XYZ file of C-alpha atoms in Angstrom:
252
model
C 13.718 6.044 65.351
C 13.711 8.750 62.700
C 13.047 7.672 59.131
C 14.888 9.309 56.234
C 13.404 9.538 52.727
C 15.905 9.703 49.872
C 14.444 10.735 46.514
C 16.337 9.863 43.329
C 15.149 11.250 39.993
C 16.160 9.288 36.908
C 15.787 9.414 33.159
C 17.971 7.205 30.934
C 20.488 7.120 33.774
C 22.077 3.695 33.263
C 25.595 5.183 33.204
C 25.429 6.923 36.583
C 22.646 5.311 38.610
C 24.518 2.341 40.097
C 26.940 4.580 42.023
C 24.002 6.407 43.591
C 22.189 3.198 44.534
C 25.316 1.599 45.981
C 25.867 4.575 48.277
C 22.374 4.122 49.734
C 22.609 0.322 49.833
C 25.719 0.482 52.030
C 24.332 2.880 54.622
C 24.682 1.594 58.171
C 21.471 3.340 59.251
C 18.516 0.953 58.763
C 15.450 3.216 58.608
C 15.652 4.505 55.039
C 12.939 4.904 52.416
C 14.379 5.258 48.918
C 12.042 6.634 46.267
C 13.182 6.269 42.662
C 11.070 8.524 40.452
C 11.774 7.723 36.815
C 10.625 9.642 33.759
C 9.837 6.563 31.620
C 13.436 5.665 30.784
C 14.138 3.773 27.588
C 17.507 2.321 28.600
C 18.485 -0.106 31.396
C 17.673 2.333 34.232
C 14.623 0.435 35.480
C 16.361 -2.937 35.297
C 19.173 -1.545 37.460
C 16.631 -0.109 39.905
C 14.712 -3.408 40.142
C 17.896 -5.383 40.812
C 18.758 -2.889 43.551
C 15.293 -3.255 45.100
C 15.709 -7.031 45.253
C 18.944 -6.811 47.244
C 18.372 -3.742 49.414
C 17.398 -3.972 53.103
C 15.708 -0.579 52.834
C 12.200 0.200 51.649
C 12.468 0.872 47.924
C 9.661 2.455 45.891
C 10.017 2.704 42.110
C 7.689 4.810 39.995
C 8.157 5.249 36.255
C 5.965 7.471 34.094
C 6.363 10.485 31.814
C 6.786 13.810 33.589
C 7.195 17.496 32.773
C 10.860 17.589 33.656
C 13.194 17.299 36.638
C 11.298 19.535 39.070
C 7.935 17.962 38.274
C 9.483 14.597 39.142
C 10.894 16.058 42.342
C 7.440 17.250 43.332
C 6.158 13.710 42.800
C 8.879 12.463 45.109
C 7.954 15.023 47.759
C 4.347 13.911 47.736
C 5.305 10.235 48.110
C 7.935 10.679 50.838
C 6.850 9.313 54.231
C 10.062 9.786 56.230
C 10.664 12.400 58.916
C 13.252 14.125 56.718
C 13.777 14.126 52.973
C 16.802 14.667 50.732
C 17.230 14.609 46.947
C 20.050 12.436 45.610
C 19.798 12.216 41.864
C 21.482 9.784 39.495
C 25.229 10.404 39.555
C 25.172 11.906 43.046
C 25.972 9.767 46.074
C 26.120 9.770 49.842
C 29.639 10.584 50.971
C 30.207 7.697 53.401
C 28.460 4.623 54.762
C 27.599 6.460 57.993
C 26.259 9.638 56.340
C 22.621 9.002 57.287
C 23.702 8.050 60.817
C 25.379 11.463 61.105
C 22.288 13.255 59.806
C 19.950 11.391 62.166
C 22.041 12.398 65.195
C 21.105 16.001 64.452
C 17.368 15.448 64.014
C 14.855 16.905 66.461
C 11.315 18.245 66.282
C 12.616 21.832 66.418
C 15.104 21.247 63.552
C 13.826 22.093 60.078
C 17.022 21.627 58.056
C 20.198 19.594 58.522
C 23.035 20.525 56.178
C 26.705 19.934 55.441
C 29.466 20.122 52.864
C 29.693 18.547 49.388
C 32.534 16.907 47.465
C 32.785 17.326 43.684
C 33.573 14.165 41.716
C 34.342 13.304 38.104
C 32.218 11.096 35.882
C 33.697 7.980 37.469
C 32.929 9.106 41.021
C 36.521 10.077 41.846
C 37.041 12.960 44.277
C 38.154 16.206 42.630
C 37.744 18.859 45.323
C 35.329 20.226 47.874
C 32.651 22.496 46.508
C 33.782 26.128 46.066
C 30.824 27.454 48.030
C 31.220 26.218 51.598
C 28.338 25.982 54.095
C 28.286 28.796 56.656
C 28.373 28.088 60.365
C 24.941 29.659 60.776
C 22.702 29.260 57.742
C 19.586 31.334 57.043
C 17.548 32.173 53.955
C 19.564 35.390 53.669
C 22.783 33.377 53.311
C 21.981 32.529 49.689
C 22.507 36.177 48.706
C 26.123 35.080 48.308
C 25.183 32.105 46.140
C 23.907 28.615 46.839
C 26.197 28.018 49.820
C 24.744 24.567 50.551
C 24.337 22.003 47.811
C 20.867 20.544 47.306
C 22.204 17.022 47.941
C 23.494 18.036 51.384
C 20.258 19.747 52.476
C 17.928 17.501 54.541
C 14.508 19.018 55.216
C 11.784 18.012 57.652
C 9.289 16.383 55.311
C 6.181 18.260 56.424
C 7.906 21.566 55.667
C 9.391 20.303 52.389
C 5.982 19.168 51.159
C 4.447 22.583 51.896
C 6.945 24.149 49.478
C 6.631 22.400 46.095
C 9.152 23.220 43.395
C 8.156 26.114 41.162
C 7.833 24.635 37.665
C 8.222 28.121 36.217
C 11.959 27.670 36.724
C 13.814 25.221 34.462
C 17.299 25.260 36.012
C 17.184 26.966 39.410
C 13.989 25.804 41.108
C 16.197 24.051 43.675
C 17.692 27.407 44.745
C 14.225 28.927 45.063
C 12.996 25.866 46.982
C 15.834 25.945 49.493
C 15.260 29.656 50.160
C 11.508 29.154 50.652
C 12.135 26.217 52.991
C 14.495 28.333 55.090
C 12.027 31.236 55.159
C 9.368 28.873 56.481
C 11.804 27.569 59.097
C 12.416 31.127 60.264
C 8.666 31.822 60.347
C 8.200 28.796 62.628
C 11.344 29.597 64.685
C 12.904 26.263 63.736
C 16.630 25.547 63.635
C 18.974 24.951 60.700
C 21.757 22.652 61.924
C 25.271 22.323 60.499
C 26.681 18.772 60.703
C 30.240 20.053 60.074
C 30.911 17.146 57.764
C 30.802 16.229 54.070
C 27.414 14.663 53.339
C 27.275 14.223 49.568
C 29.231 13.671 46.378
C 28.069 15.747 43.420
C 29.077 14.762 39.903
C 30.550 17.666 37.965
C 28.671 18.452 34.760
C 25.014 18.186 35.791
C 21.999 20.036 34.371
C 23.064 23.412 35.770
C 26.601 23.076 34.402
C 25.394 22.023 30.961
C 23.017 25.009 30.788
C 25.363 27.466 32.495
C 24.270 30.774 30.946
C 20.535 30.057 31.161
C 21.023 28.862 34.741
C 22.848 32.048 35.753
C 20.130 34.260 34.268
C 17.402 32.259 35.960
C 19.278 32.287 39.276
C 19.427 36.076 39.051
C 15.627 36.076 38.694
C 15.254 33.827 41.735
C 17.494 36.028 43.854
C 15.723 39.202 42.691
C 12.392 37.719 43.824
C 13.700 36.936 47.304
C 16.225 39.734 47.910
C 15.066 42.555 45.638
C 16.275 43.539 42.171
C 18.610 46.386 43.172
C 20.379 44.417 45.902
C 20.745 41.405 43.609
C 22.188 43.578 40.823
C 24.706 45.175 43.187
C 25.752 41.782 44.515
C 26.285 40.404 41.009
C 28.380 43.404 40.017
C 30.514 42.692 43.083
C 30.779 39.012 42.102
C 32.114 40.025 38.669
C 34.599 42.540 40.114
C 35.820 39.994 42.657
C 36.299 37.336 39.964
C 38.283 39.753 37.765
C 40.436 40.784 40.718
C 41.248 37.161 41.495
C 42.293 36.516 37.886
C 44.642 39.510 37.954
C 46.377 38.406 41.156
């Protein structure tokens, strides 16, 4: 049976962590490794995590130590993951349904590098607001992200050996996840491996995360990421089109 590693990054996350843990706890699929990588929280985060470990049927690993930020912690999680596939589900995010991992596992195979799906946006209490504006394409490739991050990080399951070969670039503060996803998909193409659409909602993403709170800096950094992968001129032209399209929609 395939084993799925879920990595949750936390830092002073007592407000949002329980929802994330509950969504993993109630999964019907039994072969789950849940890695909680904490940045030396000073609130009740670790107490919540320890209580969860005591009641969970899954394998729970908790590590707490200072880090150099979100993506450094994510790299630590990548190195510790032992499952066949890995996904990042940070505090405040959650698995969409109790059979989400079952659905993902049905699509696993040695020739499949990435399994992906849709994402629901929730409010701070976990209530559904709407599906994510960017919707996953039928056929995903690394070139798809020219149009934006069409698949949310939390709905992007990667074969662990490939994921570990592509550590997060700590030179990026807000958009290393975009860069990582593109590099993973490039490697999948190099190895002629498949990217499989589950055609279902896989994750809940809480509105107002790090990228939202640092919107302008994130947009500028995302432009840099896209210019690296797709070329400066093409990225500039695409962004001009994004602006024109947004203005046109407002005028309608």
